[in-house]
Tab-separated table of C-alpha atoms in Angstrom:
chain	number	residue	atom	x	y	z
A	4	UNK	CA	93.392	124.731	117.802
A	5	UNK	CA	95.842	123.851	120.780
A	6	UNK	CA	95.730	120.291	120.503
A	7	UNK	CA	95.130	117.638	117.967
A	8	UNK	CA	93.554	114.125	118.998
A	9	UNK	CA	95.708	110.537	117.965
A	10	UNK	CA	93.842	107.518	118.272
A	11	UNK	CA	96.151	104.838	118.950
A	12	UNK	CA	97.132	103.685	115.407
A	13	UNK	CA	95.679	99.941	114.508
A	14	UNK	CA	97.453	98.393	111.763
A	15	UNK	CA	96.699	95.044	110.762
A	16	UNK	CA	97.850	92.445	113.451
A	17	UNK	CA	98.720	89.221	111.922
A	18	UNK	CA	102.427	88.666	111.226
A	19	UNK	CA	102.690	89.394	107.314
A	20	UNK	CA	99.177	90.196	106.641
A	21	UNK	CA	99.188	93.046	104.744
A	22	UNK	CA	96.809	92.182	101.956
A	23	UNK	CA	93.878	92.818	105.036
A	24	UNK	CA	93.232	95.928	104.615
A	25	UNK	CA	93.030	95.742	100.723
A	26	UNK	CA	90.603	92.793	101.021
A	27	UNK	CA	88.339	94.641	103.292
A	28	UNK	CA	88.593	97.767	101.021
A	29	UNK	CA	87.646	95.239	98.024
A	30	UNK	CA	84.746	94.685	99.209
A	31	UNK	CA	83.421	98.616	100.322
A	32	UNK	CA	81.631	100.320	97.597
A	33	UNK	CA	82.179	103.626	96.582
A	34	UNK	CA	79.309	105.270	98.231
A	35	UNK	CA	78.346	102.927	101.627
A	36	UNK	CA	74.966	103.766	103.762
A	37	UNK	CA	77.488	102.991	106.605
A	38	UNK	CA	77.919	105.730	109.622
A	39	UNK	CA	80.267	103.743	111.612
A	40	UNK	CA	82.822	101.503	111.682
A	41	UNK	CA	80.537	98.978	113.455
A	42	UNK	CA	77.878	99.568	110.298
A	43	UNK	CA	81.155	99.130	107.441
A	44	UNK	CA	82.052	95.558	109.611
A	45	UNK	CA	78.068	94.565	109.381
A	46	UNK	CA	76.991	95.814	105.871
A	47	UNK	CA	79.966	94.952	103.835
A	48	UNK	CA	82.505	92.471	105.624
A	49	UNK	CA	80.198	89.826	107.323
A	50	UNK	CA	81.388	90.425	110.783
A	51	UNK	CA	78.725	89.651	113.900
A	52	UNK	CA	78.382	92.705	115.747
A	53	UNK	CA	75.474	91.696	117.936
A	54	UNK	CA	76.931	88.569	119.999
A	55	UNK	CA	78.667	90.008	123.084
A	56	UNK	CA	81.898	87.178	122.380
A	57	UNK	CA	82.103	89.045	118.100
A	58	UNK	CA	82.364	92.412	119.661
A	59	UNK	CA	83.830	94.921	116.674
A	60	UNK	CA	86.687	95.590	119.319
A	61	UNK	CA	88.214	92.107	118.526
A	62	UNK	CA	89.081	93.468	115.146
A	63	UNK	CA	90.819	96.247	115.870
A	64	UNK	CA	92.726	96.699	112.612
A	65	UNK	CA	89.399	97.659	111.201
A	66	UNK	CA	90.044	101.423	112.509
A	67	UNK	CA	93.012	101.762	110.741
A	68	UNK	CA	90.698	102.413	107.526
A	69	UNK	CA	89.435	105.563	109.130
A	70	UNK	CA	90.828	108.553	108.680
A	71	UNK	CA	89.828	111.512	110.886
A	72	UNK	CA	86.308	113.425	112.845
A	73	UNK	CA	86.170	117.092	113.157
A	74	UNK	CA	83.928	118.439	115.117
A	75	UNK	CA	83.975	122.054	114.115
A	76	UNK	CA	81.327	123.050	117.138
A	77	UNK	CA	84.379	121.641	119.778
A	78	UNK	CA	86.907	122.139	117.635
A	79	UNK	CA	88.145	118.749	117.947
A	80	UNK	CA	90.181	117.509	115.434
A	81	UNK	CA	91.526	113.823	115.984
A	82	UNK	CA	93.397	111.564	113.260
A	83	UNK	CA	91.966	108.282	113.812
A	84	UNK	CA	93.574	105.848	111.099
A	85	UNK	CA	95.298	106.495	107.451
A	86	UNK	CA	92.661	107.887	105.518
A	87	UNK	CA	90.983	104.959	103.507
A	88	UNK	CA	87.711	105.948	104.526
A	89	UNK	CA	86.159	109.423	105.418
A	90	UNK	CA	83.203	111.114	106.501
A	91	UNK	CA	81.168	112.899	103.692
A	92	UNK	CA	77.204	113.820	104.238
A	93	UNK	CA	77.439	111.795	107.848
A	94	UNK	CA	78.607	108.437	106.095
A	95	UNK	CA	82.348	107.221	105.799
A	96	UNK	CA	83.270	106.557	102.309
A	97	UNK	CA	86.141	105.299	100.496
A	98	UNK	CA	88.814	107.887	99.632
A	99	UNK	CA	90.740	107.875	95.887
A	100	UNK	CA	93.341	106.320	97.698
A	101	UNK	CA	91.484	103.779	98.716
A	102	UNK	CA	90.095	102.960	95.356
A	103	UNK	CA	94.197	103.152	93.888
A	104	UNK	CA	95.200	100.876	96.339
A	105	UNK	CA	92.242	98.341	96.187
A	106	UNK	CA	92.509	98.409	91.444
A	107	UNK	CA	95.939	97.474	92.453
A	108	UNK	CA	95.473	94.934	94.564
A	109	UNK	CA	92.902	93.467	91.944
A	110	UNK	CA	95.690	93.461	89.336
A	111	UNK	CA	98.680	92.522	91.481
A	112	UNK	CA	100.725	95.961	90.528
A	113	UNK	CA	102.471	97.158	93.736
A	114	UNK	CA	100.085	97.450	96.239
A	115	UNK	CA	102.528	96.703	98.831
A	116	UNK	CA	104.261	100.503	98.153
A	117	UNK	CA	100.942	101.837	97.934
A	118	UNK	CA	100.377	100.552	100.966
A	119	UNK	CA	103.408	101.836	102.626
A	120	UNK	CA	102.924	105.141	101.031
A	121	UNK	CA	100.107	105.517	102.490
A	122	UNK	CA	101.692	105.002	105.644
A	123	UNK	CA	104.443	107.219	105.128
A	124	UNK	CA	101.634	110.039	104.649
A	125	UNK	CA	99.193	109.902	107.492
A	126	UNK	CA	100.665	107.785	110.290
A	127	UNK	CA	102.121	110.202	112.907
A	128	UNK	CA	104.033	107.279	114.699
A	129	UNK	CA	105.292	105.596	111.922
A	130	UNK	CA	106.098	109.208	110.527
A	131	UNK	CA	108.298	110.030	113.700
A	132	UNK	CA	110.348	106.897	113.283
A	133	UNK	CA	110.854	107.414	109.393
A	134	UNK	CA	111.877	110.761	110.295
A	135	UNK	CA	114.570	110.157	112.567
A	136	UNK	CA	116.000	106.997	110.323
A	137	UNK	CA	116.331	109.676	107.191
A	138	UNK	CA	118.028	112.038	109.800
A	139	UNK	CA	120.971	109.987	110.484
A	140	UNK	CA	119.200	107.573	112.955
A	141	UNK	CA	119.490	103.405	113.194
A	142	UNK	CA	118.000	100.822	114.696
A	143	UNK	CA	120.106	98.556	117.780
A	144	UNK	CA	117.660	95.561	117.494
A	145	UNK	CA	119.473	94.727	120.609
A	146	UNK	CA	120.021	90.452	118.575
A	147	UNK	CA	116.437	90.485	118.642
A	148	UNK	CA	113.886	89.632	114.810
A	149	UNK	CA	111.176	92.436	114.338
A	150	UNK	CA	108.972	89.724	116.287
A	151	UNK	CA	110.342	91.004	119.397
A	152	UNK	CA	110.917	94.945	118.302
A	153	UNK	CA	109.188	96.153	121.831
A	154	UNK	CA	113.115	95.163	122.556
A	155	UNK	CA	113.971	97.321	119.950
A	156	UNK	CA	116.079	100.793	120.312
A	157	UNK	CA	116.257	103.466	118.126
A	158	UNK	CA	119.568	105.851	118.351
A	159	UNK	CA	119.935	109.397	117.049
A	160	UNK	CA	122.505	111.606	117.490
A	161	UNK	CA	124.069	109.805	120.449
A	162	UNK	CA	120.308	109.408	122.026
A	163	UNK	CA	118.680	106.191	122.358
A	164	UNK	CA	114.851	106.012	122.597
A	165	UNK	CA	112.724	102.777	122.729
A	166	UNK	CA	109.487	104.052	120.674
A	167	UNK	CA	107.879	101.102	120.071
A	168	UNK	CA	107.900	99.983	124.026
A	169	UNK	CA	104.172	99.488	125.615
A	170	UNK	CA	105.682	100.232	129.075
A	171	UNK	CA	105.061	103.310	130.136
A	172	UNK	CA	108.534	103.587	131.840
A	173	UNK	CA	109.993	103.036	128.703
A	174	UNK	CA	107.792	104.058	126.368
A	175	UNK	CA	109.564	107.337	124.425
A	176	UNK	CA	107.270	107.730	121.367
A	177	UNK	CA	105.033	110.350	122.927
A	178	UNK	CA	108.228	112.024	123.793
A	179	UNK	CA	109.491	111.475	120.083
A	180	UNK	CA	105.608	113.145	118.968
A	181	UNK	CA	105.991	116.359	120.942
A	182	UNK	CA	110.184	116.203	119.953
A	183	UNK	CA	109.054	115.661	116.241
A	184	UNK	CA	105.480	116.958	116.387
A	185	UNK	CA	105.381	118.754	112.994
A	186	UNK	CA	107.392	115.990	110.722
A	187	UNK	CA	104.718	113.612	113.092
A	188	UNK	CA	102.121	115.044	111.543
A	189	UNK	CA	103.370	116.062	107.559
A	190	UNK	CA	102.015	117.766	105.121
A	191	UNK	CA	98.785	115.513	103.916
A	192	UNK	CA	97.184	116.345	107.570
A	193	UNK	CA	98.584	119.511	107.382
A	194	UNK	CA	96.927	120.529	103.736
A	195	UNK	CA	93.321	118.824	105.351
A	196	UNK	CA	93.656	121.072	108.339
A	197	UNK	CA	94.034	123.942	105.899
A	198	UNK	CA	90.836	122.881	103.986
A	199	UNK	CA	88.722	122.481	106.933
A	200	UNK	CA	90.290	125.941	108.510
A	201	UNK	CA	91.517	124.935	111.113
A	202	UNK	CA	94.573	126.761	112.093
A	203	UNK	CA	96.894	125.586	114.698
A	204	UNK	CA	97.898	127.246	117.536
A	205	UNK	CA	101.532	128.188	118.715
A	206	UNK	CA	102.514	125.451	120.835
A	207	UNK	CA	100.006	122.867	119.725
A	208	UNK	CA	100.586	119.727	120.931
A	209	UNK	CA	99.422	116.201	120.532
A	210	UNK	CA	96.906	114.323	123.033
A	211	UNK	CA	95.507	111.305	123.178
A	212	UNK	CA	91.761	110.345	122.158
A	213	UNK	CA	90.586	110.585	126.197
A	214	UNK	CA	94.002	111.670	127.632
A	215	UNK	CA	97.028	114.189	128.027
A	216	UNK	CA	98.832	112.028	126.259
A	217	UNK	CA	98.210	109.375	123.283
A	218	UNK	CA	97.643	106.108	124.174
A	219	UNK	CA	100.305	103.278	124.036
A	220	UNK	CA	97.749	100.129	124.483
A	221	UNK	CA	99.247	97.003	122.456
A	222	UNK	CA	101.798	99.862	120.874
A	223	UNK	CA	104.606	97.000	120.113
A	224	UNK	CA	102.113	95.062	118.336
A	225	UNK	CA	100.370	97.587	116.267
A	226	UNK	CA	103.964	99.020	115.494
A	227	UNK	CA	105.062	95.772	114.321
A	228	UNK	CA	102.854	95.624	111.382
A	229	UNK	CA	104.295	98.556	109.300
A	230	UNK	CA	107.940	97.803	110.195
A	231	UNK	CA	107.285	94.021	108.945
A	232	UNK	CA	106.084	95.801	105.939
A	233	UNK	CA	109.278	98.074	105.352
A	234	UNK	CA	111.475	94.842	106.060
A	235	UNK	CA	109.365	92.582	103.083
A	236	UNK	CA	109.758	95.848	101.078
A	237	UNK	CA	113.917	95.747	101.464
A	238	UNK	CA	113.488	99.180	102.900
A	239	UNK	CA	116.245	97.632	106.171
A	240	UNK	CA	119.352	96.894	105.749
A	241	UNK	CA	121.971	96.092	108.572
A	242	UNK	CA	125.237	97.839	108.043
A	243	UNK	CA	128.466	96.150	109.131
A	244	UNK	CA	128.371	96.907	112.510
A	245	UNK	CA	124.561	95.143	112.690
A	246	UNK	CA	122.931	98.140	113.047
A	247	UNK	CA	119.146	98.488	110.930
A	248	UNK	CA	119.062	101.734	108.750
A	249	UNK	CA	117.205	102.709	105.830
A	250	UNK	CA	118.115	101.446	102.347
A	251	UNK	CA	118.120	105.017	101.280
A	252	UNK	CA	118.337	103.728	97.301
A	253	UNK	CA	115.464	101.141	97.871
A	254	UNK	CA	113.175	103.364	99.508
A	255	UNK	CA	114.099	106.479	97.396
A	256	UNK	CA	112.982	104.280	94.025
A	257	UNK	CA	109.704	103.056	95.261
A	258	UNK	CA	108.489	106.084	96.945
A	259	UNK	CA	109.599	108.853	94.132
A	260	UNK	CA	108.143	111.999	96.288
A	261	UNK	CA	109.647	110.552	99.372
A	262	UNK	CA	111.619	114.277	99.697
A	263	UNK	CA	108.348	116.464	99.639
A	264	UNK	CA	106.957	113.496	102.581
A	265	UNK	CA	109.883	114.632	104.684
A	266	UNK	CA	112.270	116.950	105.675
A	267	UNK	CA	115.863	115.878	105.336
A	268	UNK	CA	118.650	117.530	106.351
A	269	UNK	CA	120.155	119.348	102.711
A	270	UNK	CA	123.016	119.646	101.415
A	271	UNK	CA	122.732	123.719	100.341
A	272	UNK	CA	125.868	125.322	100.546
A	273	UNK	CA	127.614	126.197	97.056
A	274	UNK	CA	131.278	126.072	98.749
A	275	UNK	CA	130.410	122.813	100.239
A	276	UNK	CA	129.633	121.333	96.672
A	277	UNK	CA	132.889	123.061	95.752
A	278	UNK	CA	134.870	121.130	97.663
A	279	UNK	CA	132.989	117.987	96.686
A	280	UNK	CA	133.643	118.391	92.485
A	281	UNK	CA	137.092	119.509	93.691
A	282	UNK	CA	137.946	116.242	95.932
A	283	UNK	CA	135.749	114.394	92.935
A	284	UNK	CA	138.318	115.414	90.536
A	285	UNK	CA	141.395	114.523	92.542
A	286	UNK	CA	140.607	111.136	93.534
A	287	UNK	CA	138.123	109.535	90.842
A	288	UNK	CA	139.440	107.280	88.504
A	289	UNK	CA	139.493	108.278	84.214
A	290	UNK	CA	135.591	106.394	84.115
A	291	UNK	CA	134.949	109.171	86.651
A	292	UNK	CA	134.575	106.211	89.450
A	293	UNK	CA	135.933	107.043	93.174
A	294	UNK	CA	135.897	105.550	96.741
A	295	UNK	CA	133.806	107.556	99.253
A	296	UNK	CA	135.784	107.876	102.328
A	297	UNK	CA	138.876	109.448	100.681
A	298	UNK	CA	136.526	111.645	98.627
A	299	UNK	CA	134.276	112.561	101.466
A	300	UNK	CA	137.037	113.047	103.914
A	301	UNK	CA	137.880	116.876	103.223
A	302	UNK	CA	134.257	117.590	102.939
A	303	UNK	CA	133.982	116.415	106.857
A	304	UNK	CA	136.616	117.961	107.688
A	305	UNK	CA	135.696	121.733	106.484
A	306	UNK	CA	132.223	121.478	106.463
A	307	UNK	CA	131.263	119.713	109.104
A	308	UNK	CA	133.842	120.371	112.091
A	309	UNK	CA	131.147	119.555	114.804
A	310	UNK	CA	130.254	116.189	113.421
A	311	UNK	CA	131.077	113.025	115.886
A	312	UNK	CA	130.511	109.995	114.295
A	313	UNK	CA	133.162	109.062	112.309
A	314	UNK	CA	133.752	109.253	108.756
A	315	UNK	CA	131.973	106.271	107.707
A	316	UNK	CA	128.326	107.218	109.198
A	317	UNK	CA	129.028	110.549	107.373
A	318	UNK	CA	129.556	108.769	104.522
A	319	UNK	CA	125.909	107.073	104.685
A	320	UNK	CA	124.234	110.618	106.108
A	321	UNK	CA	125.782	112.665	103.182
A	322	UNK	CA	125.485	110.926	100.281
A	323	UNK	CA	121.889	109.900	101.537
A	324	UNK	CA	120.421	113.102	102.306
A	325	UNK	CA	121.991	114.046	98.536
A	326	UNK	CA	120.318	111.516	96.791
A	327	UNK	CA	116.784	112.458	98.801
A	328	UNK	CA	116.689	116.147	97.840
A	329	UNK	CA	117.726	116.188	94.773
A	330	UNK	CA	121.130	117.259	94.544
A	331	UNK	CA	122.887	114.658	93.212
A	332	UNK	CA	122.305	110.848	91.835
A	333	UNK	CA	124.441	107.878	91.856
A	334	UNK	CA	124.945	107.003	88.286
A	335	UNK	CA	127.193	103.599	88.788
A	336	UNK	CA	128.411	101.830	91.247
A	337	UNK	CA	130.587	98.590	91.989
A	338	UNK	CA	133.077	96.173	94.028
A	339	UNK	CA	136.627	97.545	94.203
A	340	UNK	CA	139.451	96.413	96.011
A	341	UNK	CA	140.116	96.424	100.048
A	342	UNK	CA	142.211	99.325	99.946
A	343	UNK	CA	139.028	101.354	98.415
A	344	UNK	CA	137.439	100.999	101.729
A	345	UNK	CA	133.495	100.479	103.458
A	346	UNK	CA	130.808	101.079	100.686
A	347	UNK	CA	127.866	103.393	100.957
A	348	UNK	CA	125.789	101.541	103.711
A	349	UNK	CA	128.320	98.664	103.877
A	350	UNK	CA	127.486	97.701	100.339
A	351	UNK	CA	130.419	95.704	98.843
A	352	UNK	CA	129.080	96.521	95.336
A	353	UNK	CA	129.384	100.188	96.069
A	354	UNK	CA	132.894	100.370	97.024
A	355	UNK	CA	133.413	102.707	94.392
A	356	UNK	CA	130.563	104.819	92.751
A	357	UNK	CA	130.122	107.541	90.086
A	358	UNK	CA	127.797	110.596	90.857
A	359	UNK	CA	126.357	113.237	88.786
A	360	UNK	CA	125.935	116.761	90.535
A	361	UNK	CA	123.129	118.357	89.983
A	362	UNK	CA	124.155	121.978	90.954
């Protein structure tokens, strides 16, 4: 297959209304008579899809719930939504995830990350800008609230791109899709692909539903939704230069597979580690507590001779890419004094912090 299909993504569109989707997945059975969309809004959620002024269209977040259609004859594969409902015997049902997400919404036990999970998974937009935020990229908001994040930029390695822009002139997501195309689409479409047999050609590429290229139609509102839900999860932080990054221990403790979701740059080599324990044992204190910056310094320096963003965005890219694959955990942490310098994402409380290696 050369090319895989990407409806334009339609997450709920209400400001803060992120219980929508589990509401309308409440009230889906298990096994629906429903072929379409237009059939799940009719049978199950009492929306009017005769009257011309109650067209389904006006409830766009409905598609969301899909998940894909293959069309094995045409070969057309095309993710349409984040899997809560699927096709099986020619009507959609609701998926296991669906049914998770909807017995936790019943007994108020962290939908909200099962939500964004979800997300994580099978959006290919949201995907991309996850991506690039694990991968030593931030957010210039530009003084603007996520109400206005069309305005938004987001910077990686001395790039910016503005990917959740509806104008076409400065629209960079489909860019940031073909730039990123395999951590766009991840392993859950990935494994599906590999259970329908479809195999992907060299140079596959993304397209959109009727187009070369994927639709950007009401893009900064759609993309609004899941980034309102990362900011009510605490998954933002600003750092003290007001940039937005990912709060790398927030995120890492509600999504516990979040390294098998994505690639993250690793931390692999055994004389890098060496020099790590070494400058560990130098500068911690006798509870085995140490400031990052001095500690971190001679690792930059060796290591890392081509790196160009000072020693205090190192300090956030190492120790988070550590933490995310596994090679080492922050055991303690708290305030020191001035002289111990910025703390791990401009955290006062982790001034000075105690790790245990793994390796």
């Amino acid at each position: 297959m050369k090319h895989i299909r990407l409806s334009i993504e339609r997450f709920w569109i209400e400001p803060g209304n992120f219980e929508l989707w589990c509401e309308y997945l409440s009230r889906i059975p298990e096994q629906t008579e429903a072929k379409s969309m237009k059939e799940i809004a009719s049978f199950y959620l009492n929306k009017d899809v005769i009257e011309k002024d109650k067209k389904l269209d006006r409830s766009k977040e409905l598609f969301g719930l899909l998940g894909y259609e293959y069309f094995k004859r045409t070969s057309q594969f095309e993710i349409k939504g984040v899997l809560f409902l699927e096709r099986f015997d020619g009507h959609l049902q609701i998926t296991e995830d669906a049914k998770k997400i909807v017995n936790s919404y019943i007994n108020d036990d962290g939908w909200e990350v099962l939500l964004a999970r979800q997300l994580l998974r099978f959006s290919p937009r949201v995907r991309v800008v996850i991506h690039m935020l694990l991968n030593g990229g931030y957010f210039n908001t530009n003084g603007t609230s996520l109400d206005f994040i069309g305005r938004w930029q987001l910077d990686m390695d001395g790039t910016s791109y503005h990917p959740f822009a509806s104008n076409p002139q400065k629209n960079d997501m489909n860019h940031l899709l073909e730039q990123f195309k395999v951590e766009a689409l991840g392993n859950e479409w990935m494994k599906l692909l590999l259970e329908k047999e479809v195999e992907l050609e060299e140079g596959w590429s993304f397209i959109g539903s009727g187009g070369k290229e994927p639709a950007i139609t009401n893009l900064t509102a759609f993309m609004r939704a899941p980034m309102q839900l990362f900011e009510y999860l605490d998954w933002f932080i600003k750092d003290e230069g007001g940039k937005v990054i990912l709060n790398i221990e927030k995120i890492s403790n509600d999504i516990d597979d979040l390294g098998s979701l994505f690639t993250i740059s690793p931390i692999d080599s055994v004389n890098e580690l060496h020099t790590l324990r070494e400058s560990i044992h130098f500068l911690s204190d006798d509870r085995g507590f140490f400031s990052l910056e001095p500690v971190l310094e001679p690792v930059l320096i060796k290591h890392y001779p081509s790196w160009g963003k000072g020693l205090s965005r190192f300090v956030d890219y190492y120790i988070t890419n550590g933490i995310n694959k596994g090679i080492f955990t922050v055991t303690a942490h708290e305030s020191g004094q001035p002289r111990h310098g910025r703390g791990y994402l401009g955290k006062r409380e982790y001034q000075l912090i105690k790790l245990d290696i793994h390796r």
